[in-house]
Coordinates of N, CA and C in Angstrom, one line a residue:
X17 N 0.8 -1.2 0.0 CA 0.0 0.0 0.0 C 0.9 1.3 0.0
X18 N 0.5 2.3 -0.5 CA 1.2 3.5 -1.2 C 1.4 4.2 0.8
X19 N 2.6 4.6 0.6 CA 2.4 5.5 2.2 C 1.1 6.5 2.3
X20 N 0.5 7.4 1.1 CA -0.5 8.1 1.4 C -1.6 7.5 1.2
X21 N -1.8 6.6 0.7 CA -3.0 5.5 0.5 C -3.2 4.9 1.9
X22 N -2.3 4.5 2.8 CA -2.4 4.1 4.4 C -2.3 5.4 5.0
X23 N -2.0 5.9 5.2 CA -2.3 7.5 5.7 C -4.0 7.8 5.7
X24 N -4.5 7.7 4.3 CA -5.9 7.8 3.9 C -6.8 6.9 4.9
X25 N -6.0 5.4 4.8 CA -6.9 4.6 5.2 C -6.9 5.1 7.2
X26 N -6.0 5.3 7.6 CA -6.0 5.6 8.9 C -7.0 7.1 9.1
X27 N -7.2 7.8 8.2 CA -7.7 9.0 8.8 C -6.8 9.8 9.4
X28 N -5.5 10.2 8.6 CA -4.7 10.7 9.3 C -4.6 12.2 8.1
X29 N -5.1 12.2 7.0 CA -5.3 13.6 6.7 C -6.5 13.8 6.5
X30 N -6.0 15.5 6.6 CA -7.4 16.5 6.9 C -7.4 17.0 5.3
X31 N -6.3 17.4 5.1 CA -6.1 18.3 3.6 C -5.0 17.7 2.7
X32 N -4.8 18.0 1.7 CA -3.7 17.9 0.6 C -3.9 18.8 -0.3
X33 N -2.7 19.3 -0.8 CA -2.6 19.5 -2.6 C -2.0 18.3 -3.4
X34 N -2.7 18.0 -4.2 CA -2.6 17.7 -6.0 C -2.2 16.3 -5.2
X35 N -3.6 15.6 -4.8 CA -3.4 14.0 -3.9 C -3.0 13.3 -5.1
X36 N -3.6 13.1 -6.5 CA -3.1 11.9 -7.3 C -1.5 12.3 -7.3
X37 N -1.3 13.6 -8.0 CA 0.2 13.3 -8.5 C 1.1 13.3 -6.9
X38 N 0.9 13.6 -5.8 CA 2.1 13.2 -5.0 C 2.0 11.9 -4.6
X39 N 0.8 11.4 -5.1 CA 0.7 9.3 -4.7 C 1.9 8.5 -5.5
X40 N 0.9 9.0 -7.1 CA 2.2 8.9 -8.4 C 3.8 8.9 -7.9
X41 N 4.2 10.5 -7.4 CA 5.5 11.0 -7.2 C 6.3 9.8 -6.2
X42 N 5.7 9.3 -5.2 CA 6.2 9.1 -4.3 C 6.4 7.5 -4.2
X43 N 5.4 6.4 -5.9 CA 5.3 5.5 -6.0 C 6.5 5.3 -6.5
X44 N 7.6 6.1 -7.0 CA 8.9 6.2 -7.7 C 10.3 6.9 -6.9
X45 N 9.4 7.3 -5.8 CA 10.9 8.4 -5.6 C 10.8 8.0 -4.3
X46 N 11.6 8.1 -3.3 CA 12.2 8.1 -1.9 C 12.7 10.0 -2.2
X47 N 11.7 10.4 -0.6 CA 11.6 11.9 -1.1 C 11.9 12.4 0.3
X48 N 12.5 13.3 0.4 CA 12.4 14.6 1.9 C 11.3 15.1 2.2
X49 N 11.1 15.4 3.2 CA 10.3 15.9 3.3 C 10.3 16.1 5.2
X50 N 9.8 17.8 5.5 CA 9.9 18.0 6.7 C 8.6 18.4 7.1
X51 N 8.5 18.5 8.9 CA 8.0 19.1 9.8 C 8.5 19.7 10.9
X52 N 7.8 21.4 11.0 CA 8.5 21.9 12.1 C 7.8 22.0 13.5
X53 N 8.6 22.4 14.5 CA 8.2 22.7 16.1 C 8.9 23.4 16.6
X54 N 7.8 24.8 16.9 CA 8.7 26.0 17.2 C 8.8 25.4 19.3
X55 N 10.1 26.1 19.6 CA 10.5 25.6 21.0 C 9.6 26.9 22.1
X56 N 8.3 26.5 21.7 CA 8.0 27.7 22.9 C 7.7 27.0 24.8
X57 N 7.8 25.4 24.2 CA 7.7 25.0 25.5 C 9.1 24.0 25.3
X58 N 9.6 23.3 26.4 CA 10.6 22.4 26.7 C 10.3 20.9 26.4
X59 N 8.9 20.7 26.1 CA 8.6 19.5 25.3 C 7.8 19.3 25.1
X60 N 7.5 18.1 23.8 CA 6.5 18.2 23.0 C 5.4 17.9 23.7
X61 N 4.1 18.3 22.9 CA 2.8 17.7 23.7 C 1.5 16.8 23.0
X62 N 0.5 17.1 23.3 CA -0.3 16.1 22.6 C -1.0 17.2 20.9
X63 N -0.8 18.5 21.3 CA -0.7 19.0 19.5 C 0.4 18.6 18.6
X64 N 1.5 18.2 19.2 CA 2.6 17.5 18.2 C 2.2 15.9 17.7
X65 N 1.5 15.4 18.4 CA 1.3 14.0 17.9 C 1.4 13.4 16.9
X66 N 0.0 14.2 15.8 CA -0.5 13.3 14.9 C 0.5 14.0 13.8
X67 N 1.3 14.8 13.9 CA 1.7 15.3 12.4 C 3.5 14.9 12.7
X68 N 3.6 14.3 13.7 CA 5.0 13.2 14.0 C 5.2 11.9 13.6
X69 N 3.5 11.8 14.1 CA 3.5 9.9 13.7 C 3.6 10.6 12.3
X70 N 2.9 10.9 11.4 CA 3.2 10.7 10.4 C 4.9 10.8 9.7
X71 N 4.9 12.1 10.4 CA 6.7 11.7 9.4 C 7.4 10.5 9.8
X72 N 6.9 10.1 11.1 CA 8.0 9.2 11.4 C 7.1 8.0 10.7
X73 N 5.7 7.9 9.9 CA 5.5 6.4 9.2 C 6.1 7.0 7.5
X74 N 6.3 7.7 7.4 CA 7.1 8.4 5.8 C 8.6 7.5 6.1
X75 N 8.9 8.2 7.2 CA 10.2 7.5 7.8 C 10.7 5.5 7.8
X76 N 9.5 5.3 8.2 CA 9.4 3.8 7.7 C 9.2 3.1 6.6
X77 N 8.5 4.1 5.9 CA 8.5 3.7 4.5 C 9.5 4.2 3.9
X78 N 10.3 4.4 4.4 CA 11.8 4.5 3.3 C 12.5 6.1 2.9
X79 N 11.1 7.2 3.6 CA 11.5 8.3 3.0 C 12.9 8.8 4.2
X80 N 12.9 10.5 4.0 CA 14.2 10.7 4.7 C 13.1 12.1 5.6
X81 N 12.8 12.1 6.7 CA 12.3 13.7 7.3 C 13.2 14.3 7.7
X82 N 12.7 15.7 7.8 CA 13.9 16.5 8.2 C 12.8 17.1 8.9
X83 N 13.6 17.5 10.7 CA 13.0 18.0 11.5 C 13.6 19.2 11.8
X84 N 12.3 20.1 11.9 CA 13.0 21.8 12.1 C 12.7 22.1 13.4
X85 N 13.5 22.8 14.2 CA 13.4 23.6 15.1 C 13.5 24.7 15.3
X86 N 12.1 25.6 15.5 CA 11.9 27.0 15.4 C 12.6 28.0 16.1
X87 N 14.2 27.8 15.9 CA 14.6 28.9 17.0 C 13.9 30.3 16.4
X88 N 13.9 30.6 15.3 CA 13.9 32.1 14.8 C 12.1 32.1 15.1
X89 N 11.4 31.0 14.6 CA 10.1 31.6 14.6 C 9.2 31.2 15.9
X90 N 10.3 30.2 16.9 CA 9.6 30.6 18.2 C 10.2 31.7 19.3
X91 N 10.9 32.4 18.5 CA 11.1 33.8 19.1 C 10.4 34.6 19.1
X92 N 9.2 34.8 17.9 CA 8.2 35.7 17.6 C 6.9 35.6 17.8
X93 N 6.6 33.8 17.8 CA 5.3 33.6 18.1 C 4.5 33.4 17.0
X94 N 3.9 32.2 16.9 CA 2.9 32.0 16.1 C 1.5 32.2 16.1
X95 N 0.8 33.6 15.6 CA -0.5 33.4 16.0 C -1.7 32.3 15.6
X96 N -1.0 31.4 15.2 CA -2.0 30.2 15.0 C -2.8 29.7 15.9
X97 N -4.5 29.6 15.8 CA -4.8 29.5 17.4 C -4.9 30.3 18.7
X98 N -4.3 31.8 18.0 CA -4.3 32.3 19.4 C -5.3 33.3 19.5
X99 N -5.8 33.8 20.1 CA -6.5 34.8 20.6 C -6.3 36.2 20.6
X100 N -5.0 36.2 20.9 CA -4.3 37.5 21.7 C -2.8 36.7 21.4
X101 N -1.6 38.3 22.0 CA -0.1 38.0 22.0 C 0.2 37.3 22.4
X102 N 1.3 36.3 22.2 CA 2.2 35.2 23.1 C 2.8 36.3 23.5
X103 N 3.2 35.7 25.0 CA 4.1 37.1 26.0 C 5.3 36.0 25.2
X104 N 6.3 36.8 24.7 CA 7.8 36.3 24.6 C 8.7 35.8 25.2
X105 N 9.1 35.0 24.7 CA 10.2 34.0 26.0 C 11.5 35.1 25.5
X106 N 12.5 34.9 26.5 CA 13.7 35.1 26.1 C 14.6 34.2 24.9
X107 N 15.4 35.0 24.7 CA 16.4 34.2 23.5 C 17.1 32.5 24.0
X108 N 17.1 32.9 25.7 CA 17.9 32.2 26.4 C 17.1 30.7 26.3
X109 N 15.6 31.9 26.8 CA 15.0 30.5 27.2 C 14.2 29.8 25.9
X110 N 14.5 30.3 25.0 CA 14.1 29.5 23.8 C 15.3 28.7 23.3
X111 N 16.7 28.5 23.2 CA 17.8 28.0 23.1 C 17.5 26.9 24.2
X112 N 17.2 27.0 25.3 CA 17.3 25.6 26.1 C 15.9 24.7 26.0
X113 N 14.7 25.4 25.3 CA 13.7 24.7 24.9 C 14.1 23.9 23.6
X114 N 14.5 24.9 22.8 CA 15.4 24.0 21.3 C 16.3 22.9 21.8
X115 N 17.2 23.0 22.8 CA 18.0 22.1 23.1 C 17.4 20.6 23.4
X116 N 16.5 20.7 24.4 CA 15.5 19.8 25.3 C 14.5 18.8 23.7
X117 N 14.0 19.7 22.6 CA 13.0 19.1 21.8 C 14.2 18.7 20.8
X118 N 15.4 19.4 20.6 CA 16.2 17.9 19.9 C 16.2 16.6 20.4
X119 N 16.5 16.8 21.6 CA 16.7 15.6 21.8 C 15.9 14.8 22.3
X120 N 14.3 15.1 22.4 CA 13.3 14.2 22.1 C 13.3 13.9 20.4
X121 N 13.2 14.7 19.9 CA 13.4 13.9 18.2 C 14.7 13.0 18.2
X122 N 15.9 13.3 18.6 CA 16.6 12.2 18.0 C 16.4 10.9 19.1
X123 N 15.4 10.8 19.7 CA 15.3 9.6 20.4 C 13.6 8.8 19.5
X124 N 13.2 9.6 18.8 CA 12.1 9.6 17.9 C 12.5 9.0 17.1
X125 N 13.5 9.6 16.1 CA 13.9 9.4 14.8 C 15.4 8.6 14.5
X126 N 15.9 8.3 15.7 CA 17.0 7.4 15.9 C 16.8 6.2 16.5
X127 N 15.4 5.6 16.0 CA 15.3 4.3 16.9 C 15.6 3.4 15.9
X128 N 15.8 3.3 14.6 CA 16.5 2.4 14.0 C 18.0 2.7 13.8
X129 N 18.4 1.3 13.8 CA 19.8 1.6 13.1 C 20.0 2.0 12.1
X130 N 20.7 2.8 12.3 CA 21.2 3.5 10.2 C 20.3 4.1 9.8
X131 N 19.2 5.1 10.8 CA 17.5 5.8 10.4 C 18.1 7.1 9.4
X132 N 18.1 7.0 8.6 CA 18.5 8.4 7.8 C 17.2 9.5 8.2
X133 N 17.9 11.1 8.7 CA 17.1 11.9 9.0 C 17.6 13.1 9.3
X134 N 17.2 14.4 9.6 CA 18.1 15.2 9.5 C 17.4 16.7 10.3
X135 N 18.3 17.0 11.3 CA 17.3 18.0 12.0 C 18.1 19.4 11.8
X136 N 17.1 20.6 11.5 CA 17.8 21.7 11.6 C 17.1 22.8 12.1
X137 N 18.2 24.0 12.2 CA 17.1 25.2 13.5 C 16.8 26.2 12.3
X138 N 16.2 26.9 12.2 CA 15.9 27.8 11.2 C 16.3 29.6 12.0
X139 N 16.8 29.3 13.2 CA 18.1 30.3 13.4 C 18.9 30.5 12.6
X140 N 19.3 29.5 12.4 CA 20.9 29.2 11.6 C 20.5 30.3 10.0
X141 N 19.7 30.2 9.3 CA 19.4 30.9 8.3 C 18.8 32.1 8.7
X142 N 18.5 32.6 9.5 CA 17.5 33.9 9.6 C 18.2 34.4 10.5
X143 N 19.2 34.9 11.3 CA 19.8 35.1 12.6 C 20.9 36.4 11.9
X144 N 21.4 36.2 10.8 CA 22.3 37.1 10.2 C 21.6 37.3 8.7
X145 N 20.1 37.9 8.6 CA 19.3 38.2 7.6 C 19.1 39.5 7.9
X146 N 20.0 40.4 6.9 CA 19.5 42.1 7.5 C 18.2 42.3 7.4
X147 N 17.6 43.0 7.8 CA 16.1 43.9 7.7 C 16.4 44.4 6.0
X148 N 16.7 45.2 5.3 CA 16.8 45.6 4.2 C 16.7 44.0 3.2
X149 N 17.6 43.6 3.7 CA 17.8 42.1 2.6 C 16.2 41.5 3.2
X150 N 15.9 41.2 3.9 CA 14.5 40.7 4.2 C 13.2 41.7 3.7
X151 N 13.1 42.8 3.5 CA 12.4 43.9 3.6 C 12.2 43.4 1.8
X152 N 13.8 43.6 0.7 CA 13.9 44.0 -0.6 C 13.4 42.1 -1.1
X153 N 14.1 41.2 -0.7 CA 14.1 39.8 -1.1 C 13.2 38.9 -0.8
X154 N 12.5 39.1 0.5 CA 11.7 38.2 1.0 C 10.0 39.1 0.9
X155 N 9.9 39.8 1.8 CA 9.1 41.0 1.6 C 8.2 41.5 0.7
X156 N 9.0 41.9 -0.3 CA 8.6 42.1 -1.9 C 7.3 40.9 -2.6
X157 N 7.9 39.6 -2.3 CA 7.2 38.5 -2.6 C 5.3 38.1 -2.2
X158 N 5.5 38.6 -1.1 CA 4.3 38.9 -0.2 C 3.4 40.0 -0.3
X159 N 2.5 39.7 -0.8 CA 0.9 40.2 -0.7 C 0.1 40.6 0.2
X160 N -0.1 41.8 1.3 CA -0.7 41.8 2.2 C -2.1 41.5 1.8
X161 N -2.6 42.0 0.8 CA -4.0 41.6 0.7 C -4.4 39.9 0.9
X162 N -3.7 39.3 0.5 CA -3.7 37.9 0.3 C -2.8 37.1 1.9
X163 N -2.3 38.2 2.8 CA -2.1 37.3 4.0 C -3.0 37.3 5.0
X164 N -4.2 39.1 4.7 CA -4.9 39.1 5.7 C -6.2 38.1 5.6
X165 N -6.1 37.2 4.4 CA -7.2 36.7 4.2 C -6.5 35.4 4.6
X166 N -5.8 34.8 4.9 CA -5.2 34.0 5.9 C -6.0 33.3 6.9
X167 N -6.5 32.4 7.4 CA -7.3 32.0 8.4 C -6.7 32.6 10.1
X168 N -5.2 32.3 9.9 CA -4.1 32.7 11.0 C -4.3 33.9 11.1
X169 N -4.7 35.4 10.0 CA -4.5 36.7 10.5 C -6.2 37.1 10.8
X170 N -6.6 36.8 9.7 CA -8.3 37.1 9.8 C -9.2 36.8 10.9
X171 N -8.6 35.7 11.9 CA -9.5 35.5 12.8 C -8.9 36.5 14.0
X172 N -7.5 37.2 13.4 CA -6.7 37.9 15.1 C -7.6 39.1 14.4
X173 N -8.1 39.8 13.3 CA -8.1 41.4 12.8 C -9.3 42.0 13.8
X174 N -10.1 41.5 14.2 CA -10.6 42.6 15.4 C -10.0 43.3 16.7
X175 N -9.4 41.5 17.2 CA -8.6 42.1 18.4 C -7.5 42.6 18.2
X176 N -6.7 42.7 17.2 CA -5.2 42.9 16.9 C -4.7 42.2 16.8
X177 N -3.3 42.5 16.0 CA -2.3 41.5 16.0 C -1.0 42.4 15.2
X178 N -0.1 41.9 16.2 CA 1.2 42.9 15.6 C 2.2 42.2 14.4
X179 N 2.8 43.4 14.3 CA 3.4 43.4 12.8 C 4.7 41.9 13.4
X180 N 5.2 41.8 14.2 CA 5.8 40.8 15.1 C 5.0 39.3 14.2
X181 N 3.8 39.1 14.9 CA 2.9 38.0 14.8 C 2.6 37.8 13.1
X182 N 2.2 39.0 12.1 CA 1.7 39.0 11.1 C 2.6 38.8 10.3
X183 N 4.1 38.8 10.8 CA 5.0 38.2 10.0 C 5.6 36.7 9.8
X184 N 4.8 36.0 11.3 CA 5.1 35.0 11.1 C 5.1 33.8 9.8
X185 N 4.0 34.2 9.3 CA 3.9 33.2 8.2 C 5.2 33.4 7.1
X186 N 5.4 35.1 7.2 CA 6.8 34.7 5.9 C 7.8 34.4 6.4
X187 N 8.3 33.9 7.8 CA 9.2 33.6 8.3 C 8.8 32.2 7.8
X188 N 7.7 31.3 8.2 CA 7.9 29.7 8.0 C 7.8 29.8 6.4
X189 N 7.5 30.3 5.6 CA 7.5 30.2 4.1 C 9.0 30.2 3.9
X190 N 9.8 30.9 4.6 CA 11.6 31.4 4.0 C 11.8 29.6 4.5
X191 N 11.2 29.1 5.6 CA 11.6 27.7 5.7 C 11.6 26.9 5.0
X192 N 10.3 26.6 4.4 CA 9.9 26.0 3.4 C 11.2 25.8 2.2
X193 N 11.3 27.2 1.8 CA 12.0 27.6 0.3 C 13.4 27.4 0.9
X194 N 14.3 27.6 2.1 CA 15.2 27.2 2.4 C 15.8 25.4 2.2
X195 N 14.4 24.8 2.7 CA 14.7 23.3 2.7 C 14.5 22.5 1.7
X196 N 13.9 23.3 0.6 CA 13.5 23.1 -1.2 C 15.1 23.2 -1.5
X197 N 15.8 24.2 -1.4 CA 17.3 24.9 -1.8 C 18.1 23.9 -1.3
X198 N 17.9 23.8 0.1 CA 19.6 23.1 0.4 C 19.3 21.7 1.0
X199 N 17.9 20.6 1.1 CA 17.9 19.7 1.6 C 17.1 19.1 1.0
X200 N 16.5 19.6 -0.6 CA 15.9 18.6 -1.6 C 14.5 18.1 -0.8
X201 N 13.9 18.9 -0.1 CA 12.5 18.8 0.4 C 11.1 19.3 -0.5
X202 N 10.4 17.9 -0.6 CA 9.8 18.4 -1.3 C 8.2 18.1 -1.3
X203 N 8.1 17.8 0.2 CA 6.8 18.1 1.0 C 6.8 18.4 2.4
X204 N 5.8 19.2 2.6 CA 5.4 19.6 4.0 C 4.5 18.9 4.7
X205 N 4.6 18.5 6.2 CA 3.1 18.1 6.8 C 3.5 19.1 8.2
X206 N 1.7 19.3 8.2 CA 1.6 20.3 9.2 C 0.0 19.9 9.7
X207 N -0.2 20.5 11.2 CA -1.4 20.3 11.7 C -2.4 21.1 11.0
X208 N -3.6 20.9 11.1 CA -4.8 21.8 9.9 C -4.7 23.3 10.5
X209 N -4.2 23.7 11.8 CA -4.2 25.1 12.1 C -3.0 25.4 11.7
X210 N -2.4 24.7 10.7 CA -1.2 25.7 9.9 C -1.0 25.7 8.5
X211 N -2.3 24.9 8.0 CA -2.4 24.9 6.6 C -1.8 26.4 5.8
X212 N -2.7 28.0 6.6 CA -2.4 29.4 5.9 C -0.6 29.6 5.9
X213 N 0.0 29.1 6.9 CA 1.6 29.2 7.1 C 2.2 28.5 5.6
X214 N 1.7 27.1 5.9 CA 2.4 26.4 5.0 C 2.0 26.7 3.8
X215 N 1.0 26.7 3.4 CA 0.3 27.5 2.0 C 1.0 28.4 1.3
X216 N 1.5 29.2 2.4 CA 2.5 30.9 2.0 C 3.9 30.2 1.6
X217 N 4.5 28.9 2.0 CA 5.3 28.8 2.1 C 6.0 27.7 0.4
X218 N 4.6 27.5 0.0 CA 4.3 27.2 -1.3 C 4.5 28.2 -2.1
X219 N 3.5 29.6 -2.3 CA 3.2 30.3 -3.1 C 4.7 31.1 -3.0
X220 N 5.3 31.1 -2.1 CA 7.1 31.8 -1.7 C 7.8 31.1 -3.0
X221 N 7.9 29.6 -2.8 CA 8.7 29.0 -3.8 C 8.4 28.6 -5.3
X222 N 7.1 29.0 -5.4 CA 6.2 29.1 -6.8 C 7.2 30.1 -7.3
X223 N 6.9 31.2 -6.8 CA 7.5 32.5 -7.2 C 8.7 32.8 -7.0
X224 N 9.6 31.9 -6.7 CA 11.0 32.4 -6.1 C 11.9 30.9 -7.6
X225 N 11.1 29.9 -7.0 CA 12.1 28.8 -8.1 C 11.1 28.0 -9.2
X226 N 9.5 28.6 -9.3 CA 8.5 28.3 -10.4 C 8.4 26.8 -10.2
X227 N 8.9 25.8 -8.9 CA 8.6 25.0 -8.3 C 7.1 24.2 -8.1
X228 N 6.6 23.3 -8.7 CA 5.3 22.9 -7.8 C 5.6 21.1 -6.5
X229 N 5.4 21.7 -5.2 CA 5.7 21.3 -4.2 C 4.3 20.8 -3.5
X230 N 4.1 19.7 -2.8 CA 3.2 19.3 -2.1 C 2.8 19.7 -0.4
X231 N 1.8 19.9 0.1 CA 1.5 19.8 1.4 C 0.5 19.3 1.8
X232 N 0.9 18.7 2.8 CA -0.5 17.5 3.7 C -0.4 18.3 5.2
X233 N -1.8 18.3 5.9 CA -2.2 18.3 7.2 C -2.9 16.8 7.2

């Protein structure tokens, strides 16, 4: 049985894009593909679950995940779900939550011998990103009209939501397009309250490498 064909049969997606051809794609290729977790707590919980098992059954069928850790975008906060502001951790205390959730993944993703997998922080890429270079290169790309209609901004626009939070989506889109570039990724899974994030992070690399790329919740 195809990995997304048992996926299907479990009830384990909510959404996809273009379900025949990534069934097709995937009946021939051993493919990357990642999921992220920003470190706003010190370990995972029961919203991490269902979009772990799955990489980690991608993982058993032969593919390769790559697991990200949000240092840059759990410094800012995702308003996915939320109501109102995340009060902000410190830098500090986001570094020792990143530290703690590696190393529940490599006890996740290292339980076979020889488990090919590969974890990275998305600090590492955005940490020495000027404001101008992000403003002219990344910036540019993005449509306000088209982020406030976002599920993620549209449900904060009565109460607010700062320019901090309303950027988060192009922060996890630069993820996406980073892990297309340098780690041959070329699907996303994400919980259904991140579909608008990851969506953005499509229409980024449409437009940046004319790319067509898959995502599952």
């Amino acid at each position: 049985m195809n990995i997304i064909e048992e996926l299907e049969w479990r009830g384990a997606i909510n959404q996809q894009t273009d379900e025949e051809g990534l069934k097709n794609y995937i009946k021939d290729h051993q493919i990357s593909l990642y999921c992220g977790v920003d470190p706003t707590g010190d370990s995972l919980h029961i919203g991490h679950l269902i979009p772990f098992m799955v990489l980690k059954r991608f993982q058993l069928a032969g593919h390769r995940p790559v697991i990200l850790i949000g240092g840059a975008t759990g410094s800012i906060g995702d308003p996915s779900g939320k109501s109102e502001e995340r009060n902000l951790q410190s830098m500090a205390q986001v570094e020792e939550n990143a530290r703690k959730l590696a190393g529940q993944m490599e006890r996740l993703f290292l339980q076979e011998e020889g488990a090919d997998f590969r974890m990275v922080n998305n600090y590492d890429w955005t940490s020495n990103l000027s404001l101008l270079d992000f403003l002219r290169n990344i910036g540019k790309r993005f449509n306000v009209n088209t982020m406030i209609k976002k599920d993620i901004v549209a449900s904060r626009l009565e109460t607010g939501i700062s320019f901090t939070e309303f950027s988060y989506q192009i922060l996890q889109s630069m993820d996406f397009l980073h892990l297309f570039k340098n780690e041959d990724v070329r699907l996303q899974i994400g919980g259904a309250d991140q579909w608008g994030n990851i969506t953005s992070g499509l229409e980024l690399i449409r437009k940046e490498e004319g790319a067509e790329l898959r995502l599952l919740d």
